[in-house]
Amino acid sequence: MPVASPDLAGAKSDAAVVRDALGVGIAVGVSGFAFGVTSAGCGLSPLQTCVLSLAVFTGASQFALVGALAAGGNPYTAAAGAFFLGVRNSFYGLRLSQLLALPRAIRPFAAQWVIDETTAVTLPQPTRRAARIGFAVTGLTLYVLWNLTTLLGALGAEALGDTETWGLDAASPAVFLALLAPMLKSTAERITAAIAVLLALGLLPVLPAGVPVLVSALAAPTVLFLSGHRKRRNRGAATTEEAR
């Protein structure tokens, strides 16, 4: 996708961008309650839960961490799984840095908001102005709501009883998948996602908690290798055919 040009300003109204950004920020932000309840149910204190949301602020990684700990996983393995799941935000940042072109002094603060949802709202915007508005409104709304509802969930976990029966740990991953699915446009992207899901689900019963997430990351390099190998083979066949 080409970098939006400032000359295209006005192609989408600011109000429309704000509306879309608020919709995503509010819809996902309230699922912080599910994380607060799940984290408290796994044995973390409300303070630990809130610090985790404030500092990490990437829902899928947070759920992966507390889920692995709740399943009895090694803390280092749980942290590694959460870390590698969060690495995707670094790739988002590479793309968003070109699109937003923020002043250097602001970039360290903006990096905290580089997550799935802000990326999903920012990338489709037709102009740099719209992209900046979408990123800022989504990030601010989501950060405030996520941390507020995390606190409420952590404090209210005891009143809900057995948190596992509510299935709240599936809330944030479900939202993440709903946002991700429309972005899988090419065949290679769909195949990569399918392989990753199959690896994670297939290895879940046989590997320690947190490890299946790490192994599923192998889907991307595997698809890239096979795709490159097929292209080289096709080029070789074309060259042979021309030589004849």
Short mmCIF file of C-alpha atoms in Angstrom, two decimals:
data_model
loop_
_atom_site.label_atom_id
_atom_site.label_comp_id
_atom_site.label_asym_id
_atom_site.label_seq_id
_atom_site.Cartn_x
_atom_site.Cartn_y
_atom_site.Cartn_z
CA MET A 1 0.00 0.00 0.00
CA PRO A 2 1.53 3.36 -0.99
CA VAL A 3 2.15 6.00 1.64
CA ALA A 4 -0.78 8.39 1.81
CA SER A 5 -0.09 11.81 0.39
CA PRO A 6 -0.90 14.95 2.37
CA ASP A 7 -2.23 16.41 -0.89
CA LEU A 8 -5.22 14.08 -0.63
CA ALA A 9 -6.47 15.72 2.57
CA GLY A 10 -10.24 15.86 2.74
CA ALA A 11 -10.80 12.56 0.96
CA LYS A 12 -12.40 11.32 4.17
CA SER A 13 -13.94 13.58 6.79
CA ASP A 14 -12.33 13.84 10.20
CA ALA A 15 -15.66 13.00 11.81
CA ALA A 16 -15.88 9.73 9.86
CA VAL A 17 -12.38 8.73 10.92
CA VAL A 18 -13.10 9.57 14.56
CA ARG A 19 -16.34 7.57 14.43
CA ASP A 20 -14.57 4.49 13.07
CA ALA A 21 -11.72 4.82 15.55
CA LEU A 22 -14.07 5.23 18.51
CA GLY A 23 -16.04 2.19 17.39
CA VAL A 24 -12.97 -0.03 17.44
CA GLY A 25 -11.52 1.54 20.59
CA ILE A 26 -14.69 1.12 22.61
CA ALA A 27 -15.55 -2.36 21.29
CA VAL A 28 -12.11 -3.74 22.11
CA GLY A 29 -11.43 -1.60 25.17
CA VAL A 30 -14.24 -3.12 27.21
CA SER A 31 -12.68 -6.57 26.77
CA GLY A 32 -10.02 -5.43 29.22
CA PHE A 33 -12.56 -6.52 31.83
CA ALA A 34 -12.14 -10.09 30.60
CA PHE A 35 -8.37 -9.83 30.99
CA GLY A 36 -8.68 -8.40 34.50
CA VAL A 37 -10.95 -11.26 35.56
CA THR A 38 -8.79 -13.91 33.89
CA SER A 39 -5.56 -12.54 35.33
CA ALA A 40 -6.96 -12.34 38.84
CA GLY A 41 -8.33 -15.86 38.47
CA CYS A 42 -4.81 -17.04 37.57
CA GLY A 43 -3.46 -15.74 40.86
CA LEU A 44 -2.11 -12.30 39.94
CA SER A 45 -2.95 -9.45 42.28
CA PRO A 46 -4.96 -6.45 41.05
CA LEU A 47 -1.78 -4.36 41.16
CA GLN A 48 0.18 -6.88 39.09
CA THR A 49 -2.70 -7.16 36.63
CA CYS A 50 -2.97 -3.40 36.17
CA VAL A 51 0.79 -2.90 35.80
CA LEU A 52 0.80 -5.61 33.13
CA SER A 53 -1.91 -3.81 31.16
CA LEU A 54 -0.31 -0.40 31.57
CA ALA A 55 3.17 -1.51 30.55
CA VAL A 56 2.56 -4.30 28.03
CA PHE A 57 -0.74 -3.15 26.48
CA THR A 58 -1.14 -5.86 23.88
CA GLY A 59 -4.16 -7.99 24.66
CA ALA A 60 -3.27 -11.25 22.90
CA SER A 61 0.17 -11.36 24.55
CA GLN A 62 -1.30 -10.60 27.96
CA PHE A 63 -3.85 -13.38 27.64
CA ALA A 64 -1.13 -15.76 26.40
CA LEU A 65 1.00 -14.99 29.44
CA VAL A 66 -1.64 -15.44 32.12
CA GLY A 67 -3.16 -18.40 30.28
CA ALA A 68 0.17 -20.23 30.20
CA LEU A 69 0.77 -19.47 33.87
CA ALA A 70 -2.72 -20.71 34.78
CA ALA A 71 -2.06 -23.96 32.90
CA GLY A 72 1.02 -24.53 35.01
CA GLY A 73 3.54 -23.47 32.39
CA ASN A 74 7.07 -22.41 33.22
CA PRO A 75 7.16 -18.61 33.80
CA TYR A 76 10.03 -18.23 31.33
CA THR A 77 8.19 -20.22 28.67
CA ALA A 78 5.04 -18.20 29.30
CA ALA A 79 6.96 -14.94 29.01
CA ALA A 80 8.70 -16.13 25.82
CA GLY A 81 5.39 -17.06 24.23
CA ALA A 82 3.92 -13.66 25.10
CA PHE A 83 7.06 -11.91 23.83
CA PHE A 84 7.09 -13.62 20.45
CA LEU A 85 3.38 -13.06 20.05
CA GLY A 86 4.00 -9.36 20.67
CA VAL A 87 6.87 -9.16 18.19
CA ARG A 88 4.31 -8.67 15.43
CA ASN A 89 3.87 -5.11 16.73
CA SER A 90 7.43 -4.35 15.62
CA PHE A 91 6.47 -5.14 12.04
CA TYR A 92 3.37 -2.97 12.39
CA GLY A 93 5.64 -0.17 13.58
CA LEU A 94 7.81 -0.34 10.47
CA ARG A 95 4.78 0.23 8.27
CA LEU A 96 3.11 2.81 10.48
CA SER A 97 6.28 4.88 10.86
CA GLN A 98 6.24 5.55 7.11
CA LEU A 99 2.53 6.22 6.98
CA LEU A 100 2.28 8.51 10.02
CA ALA A 101 5.68 10.24 9.73
CA LEU A 102 5.42 11.50 13.31
CA PRO A 103 7.96 13.93 14.80
CA ARG A 104 10.92 12.13 16.33
CA ALA A 105 10.11 13.31 19.87
CA ILE A 106 6.64 11.73 19.74
CA ARG A 107 7.62 8.35 18.33
CA PRO A 108 8.64 6.68 21.64
CA PHE A 109 5.23 7.51 23.12
CA ALA A 110 3.34 6.51 19.99
CA ALA A 111 5.14 3.14 19.98
CA GLN A 112 3.11 2.13 23.04
CA TRP A 113 -0.03 2.29 20.91
CA VAL A 114 1.27 0.25 17.98
CA ILE A 115 -1.02 -2.76 18.30
CA ASP A 116 -3.44 -4.78 16.18
CA GLU A 117 -6.39 -2.43 16.54
CA THR A 118 -4.61 0.86 15.85
CA THR A 119 -2.94 -0.74 12.84
CA ALA A 120 -6.26 -2.05 11.53
CA VAL A 121 -7.79 1.45 11.75
CA THR A 122 -4.75 3.38 10.48
CA LEU A 123 -3.69 1.44 7.39
CA PRO A 124 -6.90 1.80 5.32
CA GLN A 125 -7.01 5.60 5.74
CA PRO A 126 -6.63 7.49 2.44
CA THR A 127 -4.53 10.39 3.76
CA ARG A 128 -1.80 11.01 6.30
CA ARG A 129 -4.06 13.32 8.27
CA ALA A 130 -6.78 10.68 8.47
CA ALA A 131 -4.22 8.05 9.43
CA ARG A 132 -2.89 10.19 12.27
CA ILE A 133 -6.39 10.91 13.56
CA GLY A 134 -7.38 7.26 13.37
CA PHE A 135 -4.21 6.15 15.13
CA ALA A 136 -4.46 8.74 17.91
CA VAL A 137 -8.18 8.31 18.64
CA THR A 138 -8.04 4.52 18.53
CA GLY A 139 -4.91 4.39 20.69
CA LEU A 140 -6.14 6.85 23.31
CA THR A 141 -9.64 5.37 23.56
CA LEU A 142 -8.39 1.83 23.75
CA TYR A 143 -5.59 2.55 26.23
CA VAL A 144 -7.88 4.37 28.65
CA LEU A 145 -10.76 1.88 28.42
CA TRP A 146 -8.56 -1.23 28.43
CA ASN A 147 -6.78 -0.18 31.62
CA LEU A 148 -9.94 1.03 33.32
CA THR A 149 -11.85 -2.17 32.59
CA THR A 150 -8.78 -4.25 33.52
CA LEU A 151 -8.94 -2.67 36.98
CA LEU A 152 -12.67 -3.30 37.26
CA GLY A 153 -12.24 -6.91 36.16
CA ALA A 154 -9.40 -7.56 38.59
CA LEU A 155 -11.36 -6.09 41.48
CA GLY A 156 -14.58 -7.88 40.54
CA ALA A 157 -13.09 -11.30 39.80
CA GLU A 158 -13.90 -12.66 43.24
CA ALA A 159 -17.60 -11.85 42.83
CA LEU A 160 -17.76 -13.90 39.59
CA GLY A 161 -16.53 -17.08 41.24
CA ASP A 162 -14.84 -19.63 38.98
CA THR A 163 -13.65 -17.47 36.07
CA GLU A 164 -12.94 -20.45 33.79
CA THR A 165 -16.65 -21.24 33.50
CA TRP A 166 -17.29 -17.83 31.95
CA GLY A 167 -14.84 -18.35 29.08
CA LEU A 168 -13.73 -14.72 29.29
CA ASP A 169 -10.19 -15.58 28.21
CA ALA A 170 -11.51 -16.06 24.68
CA ALA A 171 -12.89 -12.52 24.38
CA SER A 172 -9.75 -10.65 23.35
CA PRO A 173 -8.41 -13.36 20.98
CA ALA A 174 -11.84 -13.47 19.31
CA VAL A 175 -11.78 -9.70 18.73
CA PHE A 176 -8.21 -9.96 17.43
CA LEU A 177 -9.21 -12.64 14.92
CA ALA A 178 -12.21 -10.60 13.78
CA LEU A 179 -9.91 -7.67 13.01
CA LEU A 180 -7.20 -9.80 11.44
CA ALA A 181 -9.32 -11.92 9.10
CA PRO A 182 -10.22 -9.12 6.62
CA MET A 183 -6.51 -8.25 6.33
CA LEU A 184 -5.60 -11.71 5.01
CA LYS A 185 -6.03 -10.91 1.33
CA SER A 186 -3.41 -12.99 -0.47
CA THR A 187 -3.31 -16.76 -0.75
CA ALA A 188 0.06 -16.88 1.01
CA GLU A 189 -1.32 -14.93 3.98
CA ARG A 190 -4.32 -17.24 4.31
CA ILE A 191 -2.14 -20.35 4.07
CA THR A 192 0.24 -18.95 6.70
CA ALA A 193 -2.63 -18.22 9.08
CA ALA A 194 -4.15 -21.68 8.53
CA ILE A 195 -0.83 -23.46 9.18
CA ALA A 196 -0.24 -21.39 12.32
CA VAL A 197 -3.69 -22.28 13.68
CA LEU A 198 -3.24 -25.99 12.90
CA LEU A 199 0.18 -26.06 14.56
CA ALA A 200 -1.04 -24.30 17.68
CA LEU A 201 -4.16 -26.44 18.08
CA GLY A 202 -2.45 -29.69 17.15
CA LEU A 203 0.43 -29.21 19.58
CA LEU A 204 -1.65 -27.84 22.43
CA PRO A 205 -2.32 -31.28 24.01
CA VAL A 206 1.28 -32.52 23.77
CA LEU A 207 3.50 -29.51 24.55
CA PRO A 208 3.81 -27.39 27.70
CA ALA A 209 1.64 -24.29 27.93
CA GLY A 210 3.03 -21.40 25.91
CA VAL A 211 5.19 -23.54 23.61
CA PRO A 212 2.55 -24.12 20.86
CA VAL A 213 2.42 -20.36 20.28
CA LEU A 214 6.18 -20.32 19.71
CA VAL A 215 6.06 -23.25 17.30
CA SER A 216 3.17 -21.76 15.32
CA ALA A 217 5.45 -18.83 14.45
CA LEU A 218 7.31 -21.23 12.13
CA ALA A 219 4.37 -21.04 9.72
CA ALA A 220 5.55 -17.75 8.21
CA PRO A 221 9.14 -18.74 7.30
CA THR A 222 7.89 -22.11 6.07
CA VAL A 223 5.44 -20.53 3.63
CA LEU A 224 8.04 -17.98 2.51
CA PHE A 225 10.58 -20.75 1.84
CA LEU A 226 8.13 -22.90 -0.12
CA SER A 227 6.91 -19.88 -2.08
CA GLY A 228 10.46 -18.87 -2.97
CA HIS A 229 11.36 -22.44 -3.91
CA ARG A 230 8.34 -22.66 -6.22
CA LYS A 231 9.22 -19.38 -7.92
CA ARG A 232 12.82 -20.49 -8.49
CA ARG A 233 11.60 -23.79 -9.91
CA ASN A 234 9.19 -22.01 -12.25
CA ARG A 235 11.93 -19.67 -13.43
CA GLY A 236 14.23 -22.63 -14.03
CA ALA A 237 11.55 -24.42 -16.05
CA ALA A 238 10.91 -21.27 -18.10
CA THR A 239 14.62 -20.87 -18.80
CA THR A 240 14.90 -24.50 -19.90
CA GLU A 241 11.90 -24.10 -22.17
CA GLU A 242 13.40 -21.00 -23.77
CA ALA A 243 16.72 -22.79 -24.33
CA ARG A 244 14.91 -25.43 -26.35
#
